[in-house]
PDB file of C-alpha atoms and ligand atoms in Angstrom:
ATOM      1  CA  UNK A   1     -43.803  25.873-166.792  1.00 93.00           C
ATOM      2  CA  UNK A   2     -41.227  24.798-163.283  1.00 94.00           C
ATOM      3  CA  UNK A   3     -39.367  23.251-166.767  1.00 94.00           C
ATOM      4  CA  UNK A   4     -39.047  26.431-168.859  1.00 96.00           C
ATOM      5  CA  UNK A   5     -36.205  27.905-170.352  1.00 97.00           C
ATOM      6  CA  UNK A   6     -33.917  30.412-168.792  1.00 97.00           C
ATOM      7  CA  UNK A   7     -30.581  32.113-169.073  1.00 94.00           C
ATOM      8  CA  UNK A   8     -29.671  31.133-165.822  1.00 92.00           C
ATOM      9  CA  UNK A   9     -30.885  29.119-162.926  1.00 93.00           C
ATOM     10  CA  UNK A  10     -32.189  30.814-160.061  1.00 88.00           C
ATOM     11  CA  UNK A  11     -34.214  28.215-159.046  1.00 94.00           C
ATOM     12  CA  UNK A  12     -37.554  26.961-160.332  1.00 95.00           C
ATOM     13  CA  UNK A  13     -40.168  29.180-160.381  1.00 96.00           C
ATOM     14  CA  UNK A  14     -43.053  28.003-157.813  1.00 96.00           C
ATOM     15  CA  UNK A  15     -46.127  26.877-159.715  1.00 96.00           C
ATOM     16  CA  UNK A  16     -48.408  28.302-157.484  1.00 97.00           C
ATOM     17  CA  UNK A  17     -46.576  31.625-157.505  1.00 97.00           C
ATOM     18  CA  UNK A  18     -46.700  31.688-161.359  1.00 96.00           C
ATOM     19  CA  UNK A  19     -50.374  30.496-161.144  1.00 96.00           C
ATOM     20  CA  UNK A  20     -51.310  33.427-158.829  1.00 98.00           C
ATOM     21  CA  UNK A  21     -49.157  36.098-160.894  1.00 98.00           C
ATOM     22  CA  UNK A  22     -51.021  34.655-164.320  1.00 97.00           C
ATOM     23  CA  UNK A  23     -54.576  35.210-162.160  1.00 98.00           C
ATOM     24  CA  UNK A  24     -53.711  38.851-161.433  1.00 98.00           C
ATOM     25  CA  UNK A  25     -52.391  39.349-165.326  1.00 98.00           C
ATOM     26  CA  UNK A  26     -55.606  37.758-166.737  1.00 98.00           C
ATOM     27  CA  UNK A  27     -57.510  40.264-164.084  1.00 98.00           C
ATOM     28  CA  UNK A  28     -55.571  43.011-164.991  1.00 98.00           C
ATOM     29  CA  UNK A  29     -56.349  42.887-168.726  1.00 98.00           C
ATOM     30  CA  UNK A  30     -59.958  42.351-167.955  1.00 98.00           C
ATOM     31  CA  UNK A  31     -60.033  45.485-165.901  1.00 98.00           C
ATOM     32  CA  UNK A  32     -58.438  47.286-168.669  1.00 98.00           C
ATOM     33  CA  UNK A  33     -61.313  46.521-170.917  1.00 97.00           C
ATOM     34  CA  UNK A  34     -60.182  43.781-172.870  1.00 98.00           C
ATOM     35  CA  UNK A  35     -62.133  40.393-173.611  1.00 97.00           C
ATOM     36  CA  UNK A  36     -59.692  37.541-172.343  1.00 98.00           C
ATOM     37  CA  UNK A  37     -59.481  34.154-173.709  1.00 97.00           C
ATOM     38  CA  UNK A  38     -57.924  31.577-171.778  1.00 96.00           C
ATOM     39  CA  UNK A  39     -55.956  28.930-173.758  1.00 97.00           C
ATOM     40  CA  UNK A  40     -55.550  25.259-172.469  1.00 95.00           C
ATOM     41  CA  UNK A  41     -52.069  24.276-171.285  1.00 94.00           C
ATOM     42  CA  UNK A  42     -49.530  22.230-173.922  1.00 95.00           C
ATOM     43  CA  UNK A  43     -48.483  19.651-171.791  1.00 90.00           C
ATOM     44  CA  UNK A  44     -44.952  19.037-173.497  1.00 93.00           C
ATOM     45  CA  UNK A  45     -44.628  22.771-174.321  1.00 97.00           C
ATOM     46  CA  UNK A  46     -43.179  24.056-170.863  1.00 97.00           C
ATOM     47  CA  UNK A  47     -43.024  28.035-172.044  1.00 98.00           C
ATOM     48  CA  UNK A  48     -46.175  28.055-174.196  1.00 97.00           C
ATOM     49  CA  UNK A  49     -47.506  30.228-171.747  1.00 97.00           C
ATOM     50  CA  UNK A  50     -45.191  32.886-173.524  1.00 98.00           C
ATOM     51  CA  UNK A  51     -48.199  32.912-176.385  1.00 98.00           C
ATOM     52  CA  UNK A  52     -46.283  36.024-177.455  1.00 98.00           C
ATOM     53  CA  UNK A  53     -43.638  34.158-179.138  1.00 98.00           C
ATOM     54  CA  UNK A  54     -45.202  32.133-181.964  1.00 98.00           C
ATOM     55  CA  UNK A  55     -47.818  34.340-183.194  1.00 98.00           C
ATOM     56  CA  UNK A  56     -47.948  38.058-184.616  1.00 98.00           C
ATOM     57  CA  UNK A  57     -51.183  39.219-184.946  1.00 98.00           C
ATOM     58  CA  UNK A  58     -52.879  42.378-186.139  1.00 97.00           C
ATOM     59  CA  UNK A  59     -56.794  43.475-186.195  1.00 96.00           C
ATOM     60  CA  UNK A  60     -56.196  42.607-190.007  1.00 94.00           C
ATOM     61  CA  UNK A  61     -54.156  39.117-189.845  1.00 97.00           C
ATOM     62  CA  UNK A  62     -52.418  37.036-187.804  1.00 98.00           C
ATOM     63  CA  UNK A  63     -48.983  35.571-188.524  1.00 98.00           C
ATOM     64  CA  UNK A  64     -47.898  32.376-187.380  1.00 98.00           C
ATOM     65  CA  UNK A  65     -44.013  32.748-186.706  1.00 98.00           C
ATOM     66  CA  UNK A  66     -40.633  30.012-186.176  1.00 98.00           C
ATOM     67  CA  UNK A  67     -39.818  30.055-181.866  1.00 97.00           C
ATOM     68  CA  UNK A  68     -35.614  29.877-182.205  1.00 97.00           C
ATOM     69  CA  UNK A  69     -35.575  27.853-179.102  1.00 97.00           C
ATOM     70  CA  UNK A  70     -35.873  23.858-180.208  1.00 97.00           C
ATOM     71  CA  UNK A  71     -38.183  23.242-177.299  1.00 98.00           C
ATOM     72  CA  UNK A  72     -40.532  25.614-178.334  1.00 98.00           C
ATOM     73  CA  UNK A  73     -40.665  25.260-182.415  1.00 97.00           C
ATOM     74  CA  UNK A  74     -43.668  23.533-182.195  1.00 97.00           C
ATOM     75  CA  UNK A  75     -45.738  26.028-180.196  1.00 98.00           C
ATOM     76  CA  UNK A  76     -46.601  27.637-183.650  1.00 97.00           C
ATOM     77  CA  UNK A  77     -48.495  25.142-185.103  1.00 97.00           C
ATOM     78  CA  UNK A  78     -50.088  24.149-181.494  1.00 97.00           C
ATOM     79  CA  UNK A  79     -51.589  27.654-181.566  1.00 98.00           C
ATOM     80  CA  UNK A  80     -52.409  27.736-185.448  1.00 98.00           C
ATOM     81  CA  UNK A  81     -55.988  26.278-185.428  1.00 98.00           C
ATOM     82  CA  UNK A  82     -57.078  28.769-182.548  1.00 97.00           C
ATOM     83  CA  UNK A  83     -55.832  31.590-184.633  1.00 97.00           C
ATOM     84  CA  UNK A  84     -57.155  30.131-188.286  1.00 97.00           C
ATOM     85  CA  UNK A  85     -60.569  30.269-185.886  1.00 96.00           C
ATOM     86  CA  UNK A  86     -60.373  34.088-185.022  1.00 95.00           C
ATOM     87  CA  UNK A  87     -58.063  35.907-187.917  1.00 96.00           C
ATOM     88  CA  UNK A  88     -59.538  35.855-191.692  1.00 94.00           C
ATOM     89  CA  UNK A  89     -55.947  35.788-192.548  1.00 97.00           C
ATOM     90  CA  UNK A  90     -53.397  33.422-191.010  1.00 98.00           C
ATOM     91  CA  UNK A  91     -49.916  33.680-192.811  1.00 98.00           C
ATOM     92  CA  UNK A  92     -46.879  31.800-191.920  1.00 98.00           C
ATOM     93  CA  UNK A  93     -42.961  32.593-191.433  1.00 98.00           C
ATOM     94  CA  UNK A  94     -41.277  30.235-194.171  1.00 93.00           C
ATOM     95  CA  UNK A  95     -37.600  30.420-193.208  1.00 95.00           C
ATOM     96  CA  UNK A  96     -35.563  31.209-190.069  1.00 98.00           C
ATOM     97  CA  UNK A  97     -36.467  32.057-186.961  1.00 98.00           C
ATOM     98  CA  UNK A  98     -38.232  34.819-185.492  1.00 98.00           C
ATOM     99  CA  UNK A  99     -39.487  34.891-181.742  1.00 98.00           C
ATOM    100  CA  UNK A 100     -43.033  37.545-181.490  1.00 98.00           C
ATOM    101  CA  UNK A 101     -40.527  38.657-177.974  1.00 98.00           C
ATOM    102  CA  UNK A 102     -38.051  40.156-180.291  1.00 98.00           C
ATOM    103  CA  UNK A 103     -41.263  42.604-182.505  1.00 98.00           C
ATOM    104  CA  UNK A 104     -42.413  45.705-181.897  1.00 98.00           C
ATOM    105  CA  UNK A 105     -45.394  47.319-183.636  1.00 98.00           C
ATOM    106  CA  UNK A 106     -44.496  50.722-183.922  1.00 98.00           C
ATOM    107  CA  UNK A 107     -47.696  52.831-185.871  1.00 96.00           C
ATOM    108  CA  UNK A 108     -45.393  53.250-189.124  1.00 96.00           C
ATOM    109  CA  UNK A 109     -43.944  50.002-189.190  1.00 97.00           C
ATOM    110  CA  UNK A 110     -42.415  46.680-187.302  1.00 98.00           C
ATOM    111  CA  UNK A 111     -39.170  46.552-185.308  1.00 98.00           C
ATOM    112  CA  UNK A 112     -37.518  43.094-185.584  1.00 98.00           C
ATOM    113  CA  UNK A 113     -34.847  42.690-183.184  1.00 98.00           C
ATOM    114  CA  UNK A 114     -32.068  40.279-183.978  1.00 98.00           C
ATOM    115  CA  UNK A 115     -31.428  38.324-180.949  1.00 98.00           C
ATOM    116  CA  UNK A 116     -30.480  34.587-180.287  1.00 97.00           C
ATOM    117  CA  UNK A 117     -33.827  33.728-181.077  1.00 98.00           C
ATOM    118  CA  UNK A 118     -34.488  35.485-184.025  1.00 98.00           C
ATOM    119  CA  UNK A 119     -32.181  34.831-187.266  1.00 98.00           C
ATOM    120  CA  UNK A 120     -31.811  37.593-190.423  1.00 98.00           C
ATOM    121  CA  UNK A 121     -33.428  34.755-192.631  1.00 98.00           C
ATOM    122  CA  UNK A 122     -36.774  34.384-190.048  1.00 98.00           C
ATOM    123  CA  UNK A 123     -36.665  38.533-189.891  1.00 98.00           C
ATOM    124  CA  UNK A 124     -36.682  38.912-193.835  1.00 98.00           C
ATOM    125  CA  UNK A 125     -39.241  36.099-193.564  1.00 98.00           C
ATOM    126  CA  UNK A 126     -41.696  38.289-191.301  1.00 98.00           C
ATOM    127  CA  UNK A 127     -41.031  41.298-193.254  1.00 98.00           C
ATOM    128  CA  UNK A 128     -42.450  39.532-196.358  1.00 98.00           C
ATOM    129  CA  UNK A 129     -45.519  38.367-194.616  1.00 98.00           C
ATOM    130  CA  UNK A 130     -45.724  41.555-193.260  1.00 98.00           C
ATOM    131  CA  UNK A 131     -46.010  43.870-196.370  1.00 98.00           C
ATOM    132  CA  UNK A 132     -48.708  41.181-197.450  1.00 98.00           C
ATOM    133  CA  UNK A 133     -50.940  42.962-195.056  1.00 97.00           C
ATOM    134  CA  UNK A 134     -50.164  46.341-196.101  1.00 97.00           C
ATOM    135  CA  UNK A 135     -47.009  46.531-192.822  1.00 98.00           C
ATOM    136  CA  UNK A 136     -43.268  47.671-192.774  1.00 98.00           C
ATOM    137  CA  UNK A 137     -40.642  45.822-191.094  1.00 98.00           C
ATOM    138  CA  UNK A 138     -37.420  47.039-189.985  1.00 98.00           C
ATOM    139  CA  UNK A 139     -34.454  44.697-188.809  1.00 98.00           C
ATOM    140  CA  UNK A 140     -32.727  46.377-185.629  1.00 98.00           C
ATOM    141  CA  UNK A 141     -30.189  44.986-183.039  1.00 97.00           C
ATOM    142  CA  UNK A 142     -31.149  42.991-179.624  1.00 97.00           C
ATOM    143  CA  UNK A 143     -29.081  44.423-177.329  1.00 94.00           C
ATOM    144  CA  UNK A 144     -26.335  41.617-176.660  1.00 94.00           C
ATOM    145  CA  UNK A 145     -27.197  39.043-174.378  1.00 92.00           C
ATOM    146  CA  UNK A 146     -30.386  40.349-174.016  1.00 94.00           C
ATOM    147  CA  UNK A 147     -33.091  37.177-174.778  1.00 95.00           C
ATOM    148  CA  UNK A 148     -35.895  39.243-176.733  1.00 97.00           C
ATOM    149  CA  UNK A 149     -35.712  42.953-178.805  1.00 98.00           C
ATOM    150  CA  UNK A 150     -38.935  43.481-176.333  1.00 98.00           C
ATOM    151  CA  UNK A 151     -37.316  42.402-172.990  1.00 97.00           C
ATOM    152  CA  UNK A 152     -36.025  45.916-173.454  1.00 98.00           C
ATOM    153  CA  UNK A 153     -38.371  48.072-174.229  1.00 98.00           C
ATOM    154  CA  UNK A 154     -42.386  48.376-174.217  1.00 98.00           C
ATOM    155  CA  UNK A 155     -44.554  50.927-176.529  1.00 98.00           C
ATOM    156  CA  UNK A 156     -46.110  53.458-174.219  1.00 98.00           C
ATOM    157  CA  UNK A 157     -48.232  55.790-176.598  1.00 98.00           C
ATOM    158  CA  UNK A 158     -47.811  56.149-180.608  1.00 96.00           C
ATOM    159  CA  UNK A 159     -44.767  58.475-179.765  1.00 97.00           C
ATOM    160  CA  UNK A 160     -43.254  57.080-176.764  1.00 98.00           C
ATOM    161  CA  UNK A 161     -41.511  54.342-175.765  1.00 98.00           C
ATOM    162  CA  UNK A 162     -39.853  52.461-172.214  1.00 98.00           C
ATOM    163  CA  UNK A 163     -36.488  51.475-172.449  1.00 98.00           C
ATOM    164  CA  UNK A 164     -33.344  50.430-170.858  1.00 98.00           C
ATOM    165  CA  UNK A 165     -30.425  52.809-171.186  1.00 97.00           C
ATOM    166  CA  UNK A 166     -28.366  49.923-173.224  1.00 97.00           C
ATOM    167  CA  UNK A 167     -31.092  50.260-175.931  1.00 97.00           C
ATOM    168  CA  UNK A 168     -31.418  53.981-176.254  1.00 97.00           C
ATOM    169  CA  UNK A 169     -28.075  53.765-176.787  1.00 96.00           C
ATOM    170  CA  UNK A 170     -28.029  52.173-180.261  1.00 95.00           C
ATOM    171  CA  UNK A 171     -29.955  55.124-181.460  1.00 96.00           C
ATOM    172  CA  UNK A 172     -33.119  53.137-182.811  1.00 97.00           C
ATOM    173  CA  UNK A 173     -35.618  54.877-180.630  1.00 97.00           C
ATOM    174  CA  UNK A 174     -34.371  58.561-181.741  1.00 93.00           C
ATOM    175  CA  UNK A 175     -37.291  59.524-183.397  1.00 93.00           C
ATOM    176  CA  UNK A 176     -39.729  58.761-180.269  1.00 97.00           C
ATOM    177  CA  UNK A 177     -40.188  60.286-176.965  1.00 98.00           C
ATOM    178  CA  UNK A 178     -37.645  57.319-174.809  1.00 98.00           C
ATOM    179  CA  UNK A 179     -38.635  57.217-170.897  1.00 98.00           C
ATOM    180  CA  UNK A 180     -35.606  55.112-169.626  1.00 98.00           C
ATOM    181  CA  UNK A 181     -35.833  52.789-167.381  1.00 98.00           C
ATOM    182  CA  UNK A 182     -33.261  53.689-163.952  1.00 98.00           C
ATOM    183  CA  UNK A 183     -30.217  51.584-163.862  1.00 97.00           C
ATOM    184  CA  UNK A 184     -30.745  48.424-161.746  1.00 97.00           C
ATOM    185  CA  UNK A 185     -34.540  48.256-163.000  1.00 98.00           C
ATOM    186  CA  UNK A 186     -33.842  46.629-166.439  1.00 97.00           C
ATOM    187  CA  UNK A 187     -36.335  43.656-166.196  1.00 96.00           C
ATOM    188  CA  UNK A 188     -38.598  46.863-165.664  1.00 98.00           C
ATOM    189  CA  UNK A 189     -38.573  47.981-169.314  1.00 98.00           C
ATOM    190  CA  UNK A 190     -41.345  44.847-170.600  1.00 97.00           C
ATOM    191  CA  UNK A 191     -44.152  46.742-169.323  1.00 98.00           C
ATOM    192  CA  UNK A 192     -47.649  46.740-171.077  1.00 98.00           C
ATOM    193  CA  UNK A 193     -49.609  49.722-172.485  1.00 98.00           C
ATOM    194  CA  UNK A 194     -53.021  48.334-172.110  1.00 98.00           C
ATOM    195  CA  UNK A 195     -56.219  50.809-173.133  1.00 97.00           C
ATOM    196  CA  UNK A 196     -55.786  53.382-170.234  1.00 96.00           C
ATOM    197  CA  UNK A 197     -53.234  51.699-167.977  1.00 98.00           C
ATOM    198  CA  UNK A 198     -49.518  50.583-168.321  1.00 98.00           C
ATOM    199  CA  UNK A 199     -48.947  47.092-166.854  1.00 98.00           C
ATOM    200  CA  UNK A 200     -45.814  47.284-164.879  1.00 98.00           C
ATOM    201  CA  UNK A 201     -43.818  44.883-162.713  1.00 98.00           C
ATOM    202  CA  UNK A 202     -44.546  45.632-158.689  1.00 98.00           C
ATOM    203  CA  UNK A 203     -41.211  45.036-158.070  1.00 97.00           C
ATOM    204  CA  UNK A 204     -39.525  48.596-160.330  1.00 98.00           C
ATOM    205  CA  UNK A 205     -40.637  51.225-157.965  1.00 98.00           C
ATOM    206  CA  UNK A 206     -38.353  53.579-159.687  1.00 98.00           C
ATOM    207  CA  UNK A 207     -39.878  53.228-163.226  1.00 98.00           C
ATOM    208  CA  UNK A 208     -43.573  52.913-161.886  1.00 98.00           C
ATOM    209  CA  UNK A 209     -42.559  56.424-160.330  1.00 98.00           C
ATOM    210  CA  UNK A 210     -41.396  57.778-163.522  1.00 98.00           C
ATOM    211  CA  UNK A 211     -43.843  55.869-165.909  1.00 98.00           C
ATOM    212  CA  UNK A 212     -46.153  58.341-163.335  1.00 98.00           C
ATOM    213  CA  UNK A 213     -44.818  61.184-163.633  1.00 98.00           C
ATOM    214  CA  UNK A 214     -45.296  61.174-167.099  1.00 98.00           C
ATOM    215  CA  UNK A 215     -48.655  61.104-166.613  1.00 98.00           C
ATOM    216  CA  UNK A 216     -49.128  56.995-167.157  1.00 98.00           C
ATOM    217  CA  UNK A 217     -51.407  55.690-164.962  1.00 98.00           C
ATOM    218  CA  UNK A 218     -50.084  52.039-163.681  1.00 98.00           C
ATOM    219  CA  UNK A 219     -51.214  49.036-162.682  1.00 98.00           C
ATOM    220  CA  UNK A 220     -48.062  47.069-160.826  1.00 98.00           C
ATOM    221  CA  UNK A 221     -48.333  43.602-161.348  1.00 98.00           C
ATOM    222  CA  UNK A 222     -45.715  40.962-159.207  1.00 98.00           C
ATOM    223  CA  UNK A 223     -43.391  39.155-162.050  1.00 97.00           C
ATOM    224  CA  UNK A 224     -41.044  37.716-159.853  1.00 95.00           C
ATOM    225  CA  UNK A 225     -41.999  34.024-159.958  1.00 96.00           C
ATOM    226  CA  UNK A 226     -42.413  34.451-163.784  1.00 96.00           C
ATOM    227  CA  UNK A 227     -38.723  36.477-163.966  1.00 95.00           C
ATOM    228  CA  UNK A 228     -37.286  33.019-163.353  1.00 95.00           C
ATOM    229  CA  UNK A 229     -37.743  31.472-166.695  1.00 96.00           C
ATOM    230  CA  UNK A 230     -37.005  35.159-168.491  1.00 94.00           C
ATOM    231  CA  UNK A 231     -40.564  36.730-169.136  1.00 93.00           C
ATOM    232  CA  UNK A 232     -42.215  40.191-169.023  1.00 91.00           C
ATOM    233  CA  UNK A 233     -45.790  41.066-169.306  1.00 97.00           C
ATOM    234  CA  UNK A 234     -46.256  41.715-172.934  1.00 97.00           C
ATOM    235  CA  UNK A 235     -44.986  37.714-173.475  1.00 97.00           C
ATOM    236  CA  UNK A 236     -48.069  36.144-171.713  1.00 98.00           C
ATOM    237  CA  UNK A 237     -50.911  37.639-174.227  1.00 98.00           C
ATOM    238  CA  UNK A 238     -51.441  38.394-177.566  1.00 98.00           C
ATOM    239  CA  UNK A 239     -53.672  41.477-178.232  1.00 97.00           C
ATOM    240  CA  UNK A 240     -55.461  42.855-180.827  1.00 97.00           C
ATOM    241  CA  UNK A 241     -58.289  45.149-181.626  1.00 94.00           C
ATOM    242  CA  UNK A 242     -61.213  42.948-183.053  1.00 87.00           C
ATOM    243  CA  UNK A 243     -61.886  45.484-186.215  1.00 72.00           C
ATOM    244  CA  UNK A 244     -65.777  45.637-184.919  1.00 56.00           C
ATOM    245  CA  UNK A 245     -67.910  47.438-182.011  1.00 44.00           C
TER     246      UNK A 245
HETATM  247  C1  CIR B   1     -38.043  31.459-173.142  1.00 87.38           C
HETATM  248  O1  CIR B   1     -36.842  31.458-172.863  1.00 87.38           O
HETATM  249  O2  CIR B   1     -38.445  31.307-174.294  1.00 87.38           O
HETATM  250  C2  CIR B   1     -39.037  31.641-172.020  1.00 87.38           C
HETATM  251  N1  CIR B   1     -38.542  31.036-170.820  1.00 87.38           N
HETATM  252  C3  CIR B   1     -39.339  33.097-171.770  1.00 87.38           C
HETATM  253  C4  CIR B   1     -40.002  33.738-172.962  1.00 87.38           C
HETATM  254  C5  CIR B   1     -40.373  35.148-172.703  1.00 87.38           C
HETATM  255  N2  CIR B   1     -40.994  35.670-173.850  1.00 87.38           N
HETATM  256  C6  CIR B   1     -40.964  36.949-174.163  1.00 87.38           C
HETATM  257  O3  CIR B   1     -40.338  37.751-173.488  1.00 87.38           O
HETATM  258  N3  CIR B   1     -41.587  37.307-175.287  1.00 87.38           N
END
């Protein structure tokens, strides 16, 4: 992970600072009521932590997509067989390249946010895998030099949404509530609706005070060894509902 990718250098992450900030995710999710599994590291794969990024998957199927970074094209098939193990359906993203950091499951369909990471080829791609389970995509902008669709903006509830300012502007959120993020608090909009709680990075006081005032309860979590190589909470899990009890 001291090895992963990022926009620019600020230093390495520390390990052990990563290490404790994945503990107190992992905890977090637990205490939110979901059942955690724990994948082995990919020696080789230095952001396959970011499990996010080569996988879509839904209570009904799970997609297996095409990481636009070179370093990371062959997370997806590292990840396959422990998907093929849990999902009854595992399709795969033929073309292009699509990054899970630039999706966002909205209730009546899938945003798919152009990016440097995700191509119109690998986005027309998903959208065909995704009306084979019964899904809608949409293709929508990435904010520019922005790495993922997602480092932007987080699903609160089925109507609202966190977002940067920069994003609201292109006018893709205006049929949903949009709590904006305050200006200097951008890394703050990858935040984490999790059952009950929102997931939020300990270091945006300003949008854990609004996320609050709109009646979210929070659960701040520190991201700043993690910020280093360019992630967010929703990038280190992938979460489903199981379809049973
Ligand atoms: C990368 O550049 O791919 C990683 N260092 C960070 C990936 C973060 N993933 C995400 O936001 N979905």
């Amino acid at each position: 992970m001291i090895d992963g990718l990022r926009a620019q250098d600020h230093g390495n992450p520390s390990y052990d600072g990563v290490l404790a900030e994945h503990h107190a995710y992992v905890a977090a999710l637990a205490a939110a009521g979901v059942a955690v599994t724990r994948l082995d590291p990919l020696p080789g794969f230095p952001d396959s932590l970011f499990v996010e990024d080569p996988a879509l998957v839904f209570t009904e199927g799970a997609i297996l997509l095409k990481p636009g970074a070179e370093s990371r094209a062959g997370e997806a098939q590292a990840i396959a067989p422990i998907l093929r193990q849990r999902f009854a359906q595992l399709l795969e993203v033929g073309d292009g390249h699509v990054d899970g950091g630039d999706v966002l499951t909205l209730p009546d369909r899938v945003l798919i946010g152009l990016s440097a990471r995700t191509d119109r080829a690998g986005a027309q791609a998903l959208i065909a895998c995704l009306n084979q389970l019964g899904r809608r995509g949409e293709i929508v902008e990435t904010p520019a030099d922005v790495l993922h669709f997602k480092s932007d903006c987080s699903l609160l509830d089925e109507a609202t949404v966190l977002c940067t300012a920069r994003l609201a502007a292109s006018g893709v959120f205006q049929n949903l509530r949009q709590i904006l993020v305050p200006a200097g608090e951008e890394g703050a909009a990858n935040a984490l609706r999790v059952n009950e709680t929102v997931l939020a990075g300990a270091g945006y006081p300003g949008t854990i005070a609004r996320l609050q005032e709109h009646g979210f309860a929070v659960t701040p979590l520190q991201t700043a060894e993690i910020a280093k190589i360019d992630a967010g909470l929703s990038c280190m899990s992938l979460r489903w509902h199981s379809g049973g009890a």
